[in-house]
GROMACS .gro file of C-alpha atoms in nm:
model
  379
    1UNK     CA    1   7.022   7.231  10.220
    2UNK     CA    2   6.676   7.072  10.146
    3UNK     CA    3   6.854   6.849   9.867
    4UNK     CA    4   7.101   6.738  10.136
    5UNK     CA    5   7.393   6.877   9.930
    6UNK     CA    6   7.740   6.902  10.161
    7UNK     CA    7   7.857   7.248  10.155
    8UNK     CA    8   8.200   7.405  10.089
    9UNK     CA    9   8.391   7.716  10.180
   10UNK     CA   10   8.319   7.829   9.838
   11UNK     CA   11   7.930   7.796   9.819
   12UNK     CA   12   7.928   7.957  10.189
   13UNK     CA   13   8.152   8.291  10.051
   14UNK     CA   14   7.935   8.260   9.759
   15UNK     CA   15   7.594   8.314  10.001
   16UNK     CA   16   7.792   8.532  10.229
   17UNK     CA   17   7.838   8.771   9.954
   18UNK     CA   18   7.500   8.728   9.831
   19UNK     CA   19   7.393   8.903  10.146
   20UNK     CA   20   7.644   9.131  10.142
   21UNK     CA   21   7.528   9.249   9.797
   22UNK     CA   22   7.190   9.332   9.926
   23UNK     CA   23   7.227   9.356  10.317
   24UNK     CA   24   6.994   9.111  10.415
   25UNK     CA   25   7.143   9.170  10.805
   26UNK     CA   26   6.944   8.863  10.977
   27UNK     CA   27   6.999   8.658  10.649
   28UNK     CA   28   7.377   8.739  10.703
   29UNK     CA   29   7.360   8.603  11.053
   30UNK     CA   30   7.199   8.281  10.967
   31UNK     CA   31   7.470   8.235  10.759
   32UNK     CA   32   7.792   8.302  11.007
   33UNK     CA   33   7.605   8.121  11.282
   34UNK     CA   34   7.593   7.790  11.037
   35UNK     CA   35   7.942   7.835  10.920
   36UNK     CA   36   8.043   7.858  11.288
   37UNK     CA   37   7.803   7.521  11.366
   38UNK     CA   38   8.002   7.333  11.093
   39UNK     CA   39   8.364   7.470  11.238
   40UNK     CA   40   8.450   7.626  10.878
   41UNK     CA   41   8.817   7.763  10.943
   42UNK     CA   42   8.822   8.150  10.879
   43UNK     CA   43   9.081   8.126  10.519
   44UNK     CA   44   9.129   8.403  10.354
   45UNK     CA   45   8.836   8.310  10.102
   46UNK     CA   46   8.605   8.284  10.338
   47UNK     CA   47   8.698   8.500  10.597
   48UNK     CA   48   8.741   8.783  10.381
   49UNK     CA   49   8.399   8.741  10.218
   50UNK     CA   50   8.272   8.751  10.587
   51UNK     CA   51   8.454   9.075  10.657
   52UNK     CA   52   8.308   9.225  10.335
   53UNK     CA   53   7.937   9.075  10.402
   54UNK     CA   54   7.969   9.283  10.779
   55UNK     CA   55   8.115   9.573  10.641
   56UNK     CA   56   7.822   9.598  10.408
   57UNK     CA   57   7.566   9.535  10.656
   58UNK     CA   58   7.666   9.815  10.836
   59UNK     CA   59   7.899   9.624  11.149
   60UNK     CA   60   8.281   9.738  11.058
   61UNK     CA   61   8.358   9.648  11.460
   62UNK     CA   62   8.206   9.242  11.364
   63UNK     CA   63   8.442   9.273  11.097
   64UNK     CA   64   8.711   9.359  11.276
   65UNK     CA   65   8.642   9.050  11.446
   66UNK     CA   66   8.606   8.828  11.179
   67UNK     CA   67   8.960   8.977  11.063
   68UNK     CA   68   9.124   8.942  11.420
   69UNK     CA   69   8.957   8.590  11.413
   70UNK     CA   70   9.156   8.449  11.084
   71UNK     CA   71   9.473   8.269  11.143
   72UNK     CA   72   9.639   8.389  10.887
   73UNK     CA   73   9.575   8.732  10.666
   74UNK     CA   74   9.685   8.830  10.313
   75UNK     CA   75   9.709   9.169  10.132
   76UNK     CA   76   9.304   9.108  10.018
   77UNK     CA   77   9.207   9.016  10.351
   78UNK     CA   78   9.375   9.352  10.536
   79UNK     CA   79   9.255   9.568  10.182
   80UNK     CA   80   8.924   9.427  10.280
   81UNK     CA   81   8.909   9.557  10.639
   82UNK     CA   82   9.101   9.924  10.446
   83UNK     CA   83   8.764   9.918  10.335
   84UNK     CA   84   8.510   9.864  10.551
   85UNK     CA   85   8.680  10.116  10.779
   86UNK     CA   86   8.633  10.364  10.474
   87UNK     CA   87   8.217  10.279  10.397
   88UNK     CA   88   8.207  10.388  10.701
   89UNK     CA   89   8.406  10.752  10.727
   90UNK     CA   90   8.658  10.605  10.965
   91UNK     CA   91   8.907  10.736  10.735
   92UNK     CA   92   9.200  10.774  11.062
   93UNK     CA   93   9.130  10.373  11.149
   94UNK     CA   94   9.194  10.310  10.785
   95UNK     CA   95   9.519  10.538  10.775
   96UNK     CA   96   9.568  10.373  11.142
   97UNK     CA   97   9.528   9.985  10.989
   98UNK     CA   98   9.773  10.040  10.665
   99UNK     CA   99  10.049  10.153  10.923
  100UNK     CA  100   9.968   9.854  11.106
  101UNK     CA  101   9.958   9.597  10.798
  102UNK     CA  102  10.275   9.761  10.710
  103UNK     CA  103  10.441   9.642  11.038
  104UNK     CA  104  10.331   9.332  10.941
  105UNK     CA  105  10.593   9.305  10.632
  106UNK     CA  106  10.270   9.332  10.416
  107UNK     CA  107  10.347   9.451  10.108
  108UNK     CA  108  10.016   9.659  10.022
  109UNK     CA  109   9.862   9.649   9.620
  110UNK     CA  110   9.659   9.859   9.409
  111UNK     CA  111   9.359   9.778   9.559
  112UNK     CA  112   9.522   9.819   9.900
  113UNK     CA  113   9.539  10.198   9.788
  114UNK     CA  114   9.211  10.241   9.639
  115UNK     CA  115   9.084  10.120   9.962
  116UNK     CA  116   9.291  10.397  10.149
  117UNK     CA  117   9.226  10.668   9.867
  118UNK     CA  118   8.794  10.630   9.902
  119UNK     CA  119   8.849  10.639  10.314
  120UNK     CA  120   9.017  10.930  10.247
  121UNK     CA  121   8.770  11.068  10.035
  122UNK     CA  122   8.504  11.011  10.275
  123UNK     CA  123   8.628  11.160  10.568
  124UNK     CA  124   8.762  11.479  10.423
  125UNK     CA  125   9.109  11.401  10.467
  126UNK     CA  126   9.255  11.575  10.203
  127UNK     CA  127   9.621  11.630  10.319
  128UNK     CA  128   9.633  11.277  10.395
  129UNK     CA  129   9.499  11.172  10.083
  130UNK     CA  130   9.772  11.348   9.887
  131UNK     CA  131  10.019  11.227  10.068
  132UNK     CA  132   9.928  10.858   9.980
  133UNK     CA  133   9.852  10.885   9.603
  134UNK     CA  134  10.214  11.114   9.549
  135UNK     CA  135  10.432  10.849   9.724
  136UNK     CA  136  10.243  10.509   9.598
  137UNK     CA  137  10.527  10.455   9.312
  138UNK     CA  138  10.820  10.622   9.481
  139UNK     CA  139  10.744  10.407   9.817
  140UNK     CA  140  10.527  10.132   9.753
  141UNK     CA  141  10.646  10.084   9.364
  142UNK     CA  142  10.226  10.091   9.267
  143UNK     CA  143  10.146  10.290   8.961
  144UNK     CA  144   9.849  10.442   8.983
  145UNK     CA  145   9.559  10.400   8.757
  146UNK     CA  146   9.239  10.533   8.645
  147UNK     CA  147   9.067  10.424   9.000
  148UNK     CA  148   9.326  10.585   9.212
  149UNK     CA  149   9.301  10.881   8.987
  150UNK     CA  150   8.902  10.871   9.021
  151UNK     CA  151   8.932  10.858   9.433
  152UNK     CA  152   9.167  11.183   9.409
  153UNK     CA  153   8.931  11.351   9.193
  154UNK     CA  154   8.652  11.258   9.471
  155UNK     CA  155   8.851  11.375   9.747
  156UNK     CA  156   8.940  11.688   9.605
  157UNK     CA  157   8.609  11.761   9.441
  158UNK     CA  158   8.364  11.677   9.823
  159UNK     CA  159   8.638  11.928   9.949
  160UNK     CA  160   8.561  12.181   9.703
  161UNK     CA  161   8.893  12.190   9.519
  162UNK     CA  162   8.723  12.168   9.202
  163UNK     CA  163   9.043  12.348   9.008
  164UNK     CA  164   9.297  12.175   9.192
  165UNK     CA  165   9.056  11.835   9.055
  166UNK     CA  166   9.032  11.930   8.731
  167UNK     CA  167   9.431  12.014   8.674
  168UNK     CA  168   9.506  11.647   8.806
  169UNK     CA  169   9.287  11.534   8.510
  170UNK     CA  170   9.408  11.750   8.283
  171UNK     CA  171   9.759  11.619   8.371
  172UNK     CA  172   9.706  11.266   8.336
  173UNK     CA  173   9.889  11.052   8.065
  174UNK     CA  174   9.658  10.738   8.087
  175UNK     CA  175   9.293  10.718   7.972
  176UNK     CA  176   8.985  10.817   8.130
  177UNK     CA  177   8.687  10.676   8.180
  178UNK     CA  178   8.370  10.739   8.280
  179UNK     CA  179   8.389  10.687   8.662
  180UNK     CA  180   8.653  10.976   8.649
  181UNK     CA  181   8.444  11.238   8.474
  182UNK     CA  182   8.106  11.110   8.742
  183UNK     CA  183   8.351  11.220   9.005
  184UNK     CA  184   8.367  11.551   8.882
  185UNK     CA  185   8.024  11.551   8.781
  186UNK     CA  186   7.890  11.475   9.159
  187UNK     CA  187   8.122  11.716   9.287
  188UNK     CA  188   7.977  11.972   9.090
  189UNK     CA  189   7.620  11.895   9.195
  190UNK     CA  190   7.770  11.926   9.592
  191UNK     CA  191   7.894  12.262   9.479
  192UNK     CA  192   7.664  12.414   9.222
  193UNK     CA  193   7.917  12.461   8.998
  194UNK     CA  194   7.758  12.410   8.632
  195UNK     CA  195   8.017  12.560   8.397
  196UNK     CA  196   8.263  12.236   8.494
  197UNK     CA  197   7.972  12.025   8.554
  198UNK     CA  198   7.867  12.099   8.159
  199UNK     CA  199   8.250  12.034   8.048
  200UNK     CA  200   8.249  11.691   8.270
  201UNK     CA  201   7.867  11.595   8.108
  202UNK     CA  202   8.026  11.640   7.783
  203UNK     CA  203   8.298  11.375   7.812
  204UNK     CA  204   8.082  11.128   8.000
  205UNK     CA  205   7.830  11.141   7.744
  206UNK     CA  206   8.073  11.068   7.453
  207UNK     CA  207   8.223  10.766   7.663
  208UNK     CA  208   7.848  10.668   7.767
  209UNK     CA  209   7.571  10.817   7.517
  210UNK     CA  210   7.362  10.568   7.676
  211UNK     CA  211   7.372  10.626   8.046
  212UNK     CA  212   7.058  10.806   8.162
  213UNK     CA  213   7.227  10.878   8.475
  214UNK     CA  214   7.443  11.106   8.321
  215UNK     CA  215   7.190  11.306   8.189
  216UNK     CA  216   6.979  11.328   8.525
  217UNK     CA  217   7.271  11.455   8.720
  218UNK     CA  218   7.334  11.738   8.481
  219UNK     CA  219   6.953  11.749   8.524
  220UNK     CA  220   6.975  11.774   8.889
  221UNK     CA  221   7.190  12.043   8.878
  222UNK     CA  222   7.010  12.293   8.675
  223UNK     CA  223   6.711  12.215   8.834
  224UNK     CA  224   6.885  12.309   9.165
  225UNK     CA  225   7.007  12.629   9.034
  226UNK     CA  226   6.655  12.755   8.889
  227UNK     CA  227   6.777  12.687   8.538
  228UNK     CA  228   6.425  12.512   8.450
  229UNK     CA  229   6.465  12.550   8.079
  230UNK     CA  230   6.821  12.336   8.079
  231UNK     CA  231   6.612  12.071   8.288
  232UNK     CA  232   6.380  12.047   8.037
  233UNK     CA  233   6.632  12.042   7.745
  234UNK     CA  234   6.842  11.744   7.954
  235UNK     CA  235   6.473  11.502   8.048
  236UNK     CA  236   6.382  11.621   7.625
  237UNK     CA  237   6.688  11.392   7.521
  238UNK     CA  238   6.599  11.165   7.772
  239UNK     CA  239   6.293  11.102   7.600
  240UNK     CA  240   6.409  11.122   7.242
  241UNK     CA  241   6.746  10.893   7.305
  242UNK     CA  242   6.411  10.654   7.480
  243UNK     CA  243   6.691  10.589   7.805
  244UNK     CA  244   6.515  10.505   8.103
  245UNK     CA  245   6.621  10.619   8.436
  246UNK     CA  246   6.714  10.433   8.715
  247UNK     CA  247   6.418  10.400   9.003
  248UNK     CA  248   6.577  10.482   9.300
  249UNK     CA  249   6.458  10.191   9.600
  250UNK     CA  250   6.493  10.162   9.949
  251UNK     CA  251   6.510   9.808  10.123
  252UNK     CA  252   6.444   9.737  10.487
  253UNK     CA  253   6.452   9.371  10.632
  254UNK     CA  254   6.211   9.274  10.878
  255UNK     CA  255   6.125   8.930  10.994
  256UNK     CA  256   6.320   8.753  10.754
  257UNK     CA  257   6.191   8.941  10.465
  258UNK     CA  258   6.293   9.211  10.237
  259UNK     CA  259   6.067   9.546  10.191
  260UNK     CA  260   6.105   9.746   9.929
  261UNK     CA  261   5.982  10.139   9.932
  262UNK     CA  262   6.027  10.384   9.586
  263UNK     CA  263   5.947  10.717   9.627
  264UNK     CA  264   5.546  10.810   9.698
  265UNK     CA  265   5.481  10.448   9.708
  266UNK     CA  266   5.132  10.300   9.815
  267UNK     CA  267   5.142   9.941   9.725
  268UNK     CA  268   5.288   9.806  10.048
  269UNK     CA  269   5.006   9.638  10.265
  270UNK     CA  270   5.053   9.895  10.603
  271UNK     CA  271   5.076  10.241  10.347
  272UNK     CA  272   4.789  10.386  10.563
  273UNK     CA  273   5.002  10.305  10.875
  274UNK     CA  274   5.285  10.452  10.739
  275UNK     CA  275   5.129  10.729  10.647
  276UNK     CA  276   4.974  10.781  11.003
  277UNK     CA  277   5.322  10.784  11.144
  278UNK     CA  278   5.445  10.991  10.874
  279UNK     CA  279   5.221  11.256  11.011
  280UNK     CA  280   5.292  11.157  11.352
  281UNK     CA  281   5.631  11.230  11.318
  282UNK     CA  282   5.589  11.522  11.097
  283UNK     CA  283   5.470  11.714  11.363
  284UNK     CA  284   5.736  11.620  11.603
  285UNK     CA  285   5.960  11.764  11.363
  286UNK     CA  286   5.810  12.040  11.303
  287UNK     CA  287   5.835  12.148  11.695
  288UNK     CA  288   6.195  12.051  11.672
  289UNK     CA  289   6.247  12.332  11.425
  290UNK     CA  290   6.257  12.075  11.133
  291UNK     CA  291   6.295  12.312  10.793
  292UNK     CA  292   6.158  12.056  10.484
  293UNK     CA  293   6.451  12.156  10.222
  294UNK     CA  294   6.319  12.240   9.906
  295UNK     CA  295   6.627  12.269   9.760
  296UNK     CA  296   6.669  11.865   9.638
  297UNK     CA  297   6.290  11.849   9.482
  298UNK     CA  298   6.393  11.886   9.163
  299UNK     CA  299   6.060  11.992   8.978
  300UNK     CA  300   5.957  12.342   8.908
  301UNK     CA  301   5.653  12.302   9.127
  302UNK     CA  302   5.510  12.527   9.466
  303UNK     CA  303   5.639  12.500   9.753
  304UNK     CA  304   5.390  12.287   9.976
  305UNK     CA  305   5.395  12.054   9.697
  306UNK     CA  306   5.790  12.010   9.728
  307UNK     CA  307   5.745  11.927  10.078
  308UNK     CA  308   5.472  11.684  10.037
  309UNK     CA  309   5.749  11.508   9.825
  310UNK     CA  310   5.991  11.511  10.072
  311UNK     CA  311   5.808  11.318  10.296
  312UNK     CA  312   5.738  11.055  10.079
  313UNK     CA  313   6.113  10.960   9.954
  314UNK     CA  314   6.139  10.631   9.958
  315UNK     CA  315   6.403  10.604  10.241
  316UNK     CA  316   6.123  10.805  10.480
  317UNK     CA  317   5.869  10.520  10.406
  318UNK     CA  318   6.078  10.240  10.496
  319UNK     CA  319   6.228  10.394  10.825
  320UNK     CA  320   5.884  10.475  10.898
  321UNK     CA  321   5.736  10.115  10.817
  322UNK     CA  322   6.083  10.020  11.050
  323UNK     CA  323   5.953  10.212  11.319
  324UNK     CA  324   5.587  10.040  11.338
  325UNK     CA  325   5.737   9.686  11.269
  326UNK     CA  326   5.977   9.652  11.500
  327UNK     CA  327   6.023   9.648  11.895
  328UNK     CA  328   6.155  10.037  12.052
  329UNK     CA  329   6.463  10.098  12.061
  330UNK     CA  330   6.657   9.856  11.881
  331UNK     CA  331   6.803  10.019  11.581
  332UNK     CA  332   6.675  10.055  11.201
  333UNK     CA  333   6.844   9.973  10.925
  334UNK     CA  334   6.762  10.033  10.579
  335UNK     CA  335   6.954  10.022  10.229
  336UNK     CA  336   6.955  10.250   9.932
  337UNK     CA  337   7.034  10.201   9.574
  338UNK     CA  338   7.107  10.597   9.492
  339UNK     CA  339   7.255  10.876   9.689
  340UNK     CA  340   7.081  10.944  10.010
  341UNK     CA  341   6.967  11.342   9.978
  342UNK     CA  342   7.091  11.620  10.215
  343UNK     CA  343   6.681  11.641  10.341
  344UNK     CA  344   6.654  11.274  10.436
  345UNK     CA  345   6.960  11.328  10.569
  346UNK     CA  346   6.783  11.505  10.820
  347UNK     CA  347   6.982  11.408  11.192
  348UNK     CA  348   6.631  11.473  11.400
  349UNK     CA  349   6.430  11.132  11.364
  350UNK     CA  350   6.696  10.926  11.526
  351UNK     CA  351   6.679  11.184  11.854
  352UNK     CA  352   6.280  11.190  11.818
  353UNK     CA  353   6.263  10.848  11.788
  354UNK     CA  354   6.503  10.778  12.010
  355UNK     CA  355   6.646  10.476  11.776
  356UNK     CA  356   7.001  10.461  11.592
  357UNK     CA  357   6.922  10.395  11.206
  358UNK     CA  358   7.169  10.323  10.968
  359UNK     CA  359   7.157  10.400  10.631
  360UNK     CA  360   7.368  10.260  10.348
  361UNK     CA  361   7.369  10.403  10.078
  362UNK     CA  362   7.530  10.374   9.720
  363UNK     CA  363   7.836  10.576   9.860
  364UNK     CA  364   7.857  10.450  10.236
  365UNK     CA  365   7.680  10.385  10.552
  366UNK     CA  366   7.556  10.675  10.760
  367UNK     CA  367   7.517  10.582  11.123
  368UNK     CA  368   7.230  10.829  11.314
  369UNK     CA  369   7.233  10.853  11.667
  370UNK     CA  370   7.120  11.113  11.937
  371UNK     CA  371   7.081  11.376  11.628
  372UNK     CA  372   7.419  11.324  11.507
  373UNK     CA  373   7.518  11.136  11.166
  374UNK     CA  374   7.861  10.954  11.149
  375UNK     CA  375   7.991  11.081  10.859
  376UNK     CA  376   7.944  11.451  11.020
  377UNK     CA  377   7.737  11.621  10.714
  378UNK     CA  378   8.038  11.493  10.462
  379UNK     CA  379   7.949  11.292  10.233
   0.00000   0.00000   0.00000
């Protein structure tokens, strides 16, 4: 804009995915209110990037908008809202919308069912789930492939049907990958079952020696059940193989610019603020029968040193720093690279605070409001 270059539709979906890619939320306004000053038509291009770019900053119902708003809607563009329907755990508007696209002499695609598959997944409907991924080729003429095979392994693995997950592998004729076996993985870390967990670790870490992650789930999971001396084999190779794990971050946007929190941080210019609150709202919680869960510090340390780390996870600092930089009561909204954990998935702040805060995480958004979470404690 400074260089007085003309923009198109494709530099605008270009930004608009930029900002979906991080969820810079005001950034992502700027942008729709200049493409709406310059009378852009909504095409599929553009219209779908701007259904993605609200999905992903935590808005499916402005998506829904921008999708009602297009003239005219291809399979991508009604996969897209599939989607955005599923980051969120709306899992019955997503079953809902492929009826609908269906009545529309839409012929749906793989990633139409991938889409439907991970909404499934994330809302616990397992029945419904099935149902999809056994008639995709006998209805729908889509074969599926290693992605629809990794969603089914998800849904049945949150849901606890760890055998039932790991026959459907055993069963399949095409190759798998890694994303298949980190299904199983994380579902074995939700359950705390390590003998499958150890059989999944061992294929992922001939498909991806490399991966540090890989070896800091299977981490995670001894170090949840007590087994202190497996930790310390798992963070050993670590070390030798020299992989480097991935920080996890967590990104709030205020005033037009991006914050960024890792865990116990004290570089950020208001840390003694945000530690003030911190203990501020500690002791609200504390009357409101907050119980710190040890469980997901994953260090063989005492226990009032496992709850001094759980107030500092990175996702506490930055909905903290959210709550002295910005005005009461309008909502908080923050971003995650990793996992959120079941502690700072803690329902109580929002109904302390009285303030919704939405959290997206690398799996999906969780909406808090009144002491309730959207995804109702499955995820």
């Amino acid at each position: 804009m400074e260089e007085g270059v003309l923009h198109d539709k494709v530099a605008m979906a270009t930004v608009v995915y930029a900002c979906a890619k991080v969820g810079a939320m005001n950034k992502a306004q700027l942008v729709h209110d200049y493409i709406s000053g310059k009378n852009f038509s909504l095409d599929v291009f553009l219209g779908t990037a701007m259904i993605d770019m609200y999905a992903k900053r935590g808005s499916v119902e402005s998506a829904r908008e921008i999708f009602d708003m297009m003239r005219f809607k291809n399979v991508v563009s009604w996969s897209a809202m599939i989607a955005a329907y599923g980051y969120h755990g709306h899992g019955r508007e997503a079953l809902e919308f492929f009826q609908m696209m269906l009545n529309c002499g839409i012929l749906s695609n793989h990633i139409t069912f991938v889409s439907l598959l991970y909404a499934c997944s994330h809302a616990g409907l397992v029945d419904e789930g099935r149902r999809i991924f056994s008639c995709m080729w006998e209805y729908y003429s889509v074969k599926p492939d290693v992605k629809h095979y990794t969603c089914m392994v998800d849904l049945l693995g949150r849901a606890g049907r760890l055998d039932e997950a790991l026959e459907l592998i055993d069963k399949m004729t095409i190759e798998k990958d890694a994303r298949l076996w980190s299904a199983l993985l994380g579902a074995c870390r939700i359950h705390g079952n390590i003998e499958l967990a150890e059989r999944a670790a061992v294929s992922l870490l001939e498909l991806e020696p490399d991966n540090p992650g890989h070896y800091i789930l299977l981490s995670n999971i001894y170090a949840k059940a007590g087994r202190w001396e497996a930790v310390a084999k798992m963070r050993e190779l670590v070390v030798h193989r020299r992989l480097k794990k991935i920080p996890g971050w967590t990104w709030i946007e205020v005033n037009d610019k991006i914050h960024q929190f890792g865990v116990g941080d004290t570089s950020h210019p208001h840390t003694r603020e945000i530690h003030r609150m911190l203990q501020v709202l500690s002791k609200k919680l504390d009357l409101a029968g907050y119980v710190p869960d040890t469980n997901f510090v994953l260090h063989d340390v005492d226990e009032e040193l496992k709850e001094e780390m759980l107030y500092t996870h990175s996702e506490k600092l930055a909905i903290t720093f959210g709550l002295i930089s910005t005005s009461e009561g309008t909502p908080i909204r923050i971003t995650k690279n990793l996992r959120v954990c079941r502690d700072c998935h803690s329902k109580l702040v929002s109904s302390i605070v009285q303030r919704e805060i939405v959290v997206r995480d690398a799996n999906r958004f969780h909406h808090f409001k009144e002491g309730a979470c959207s995804c109702a404690d499955y995820w």
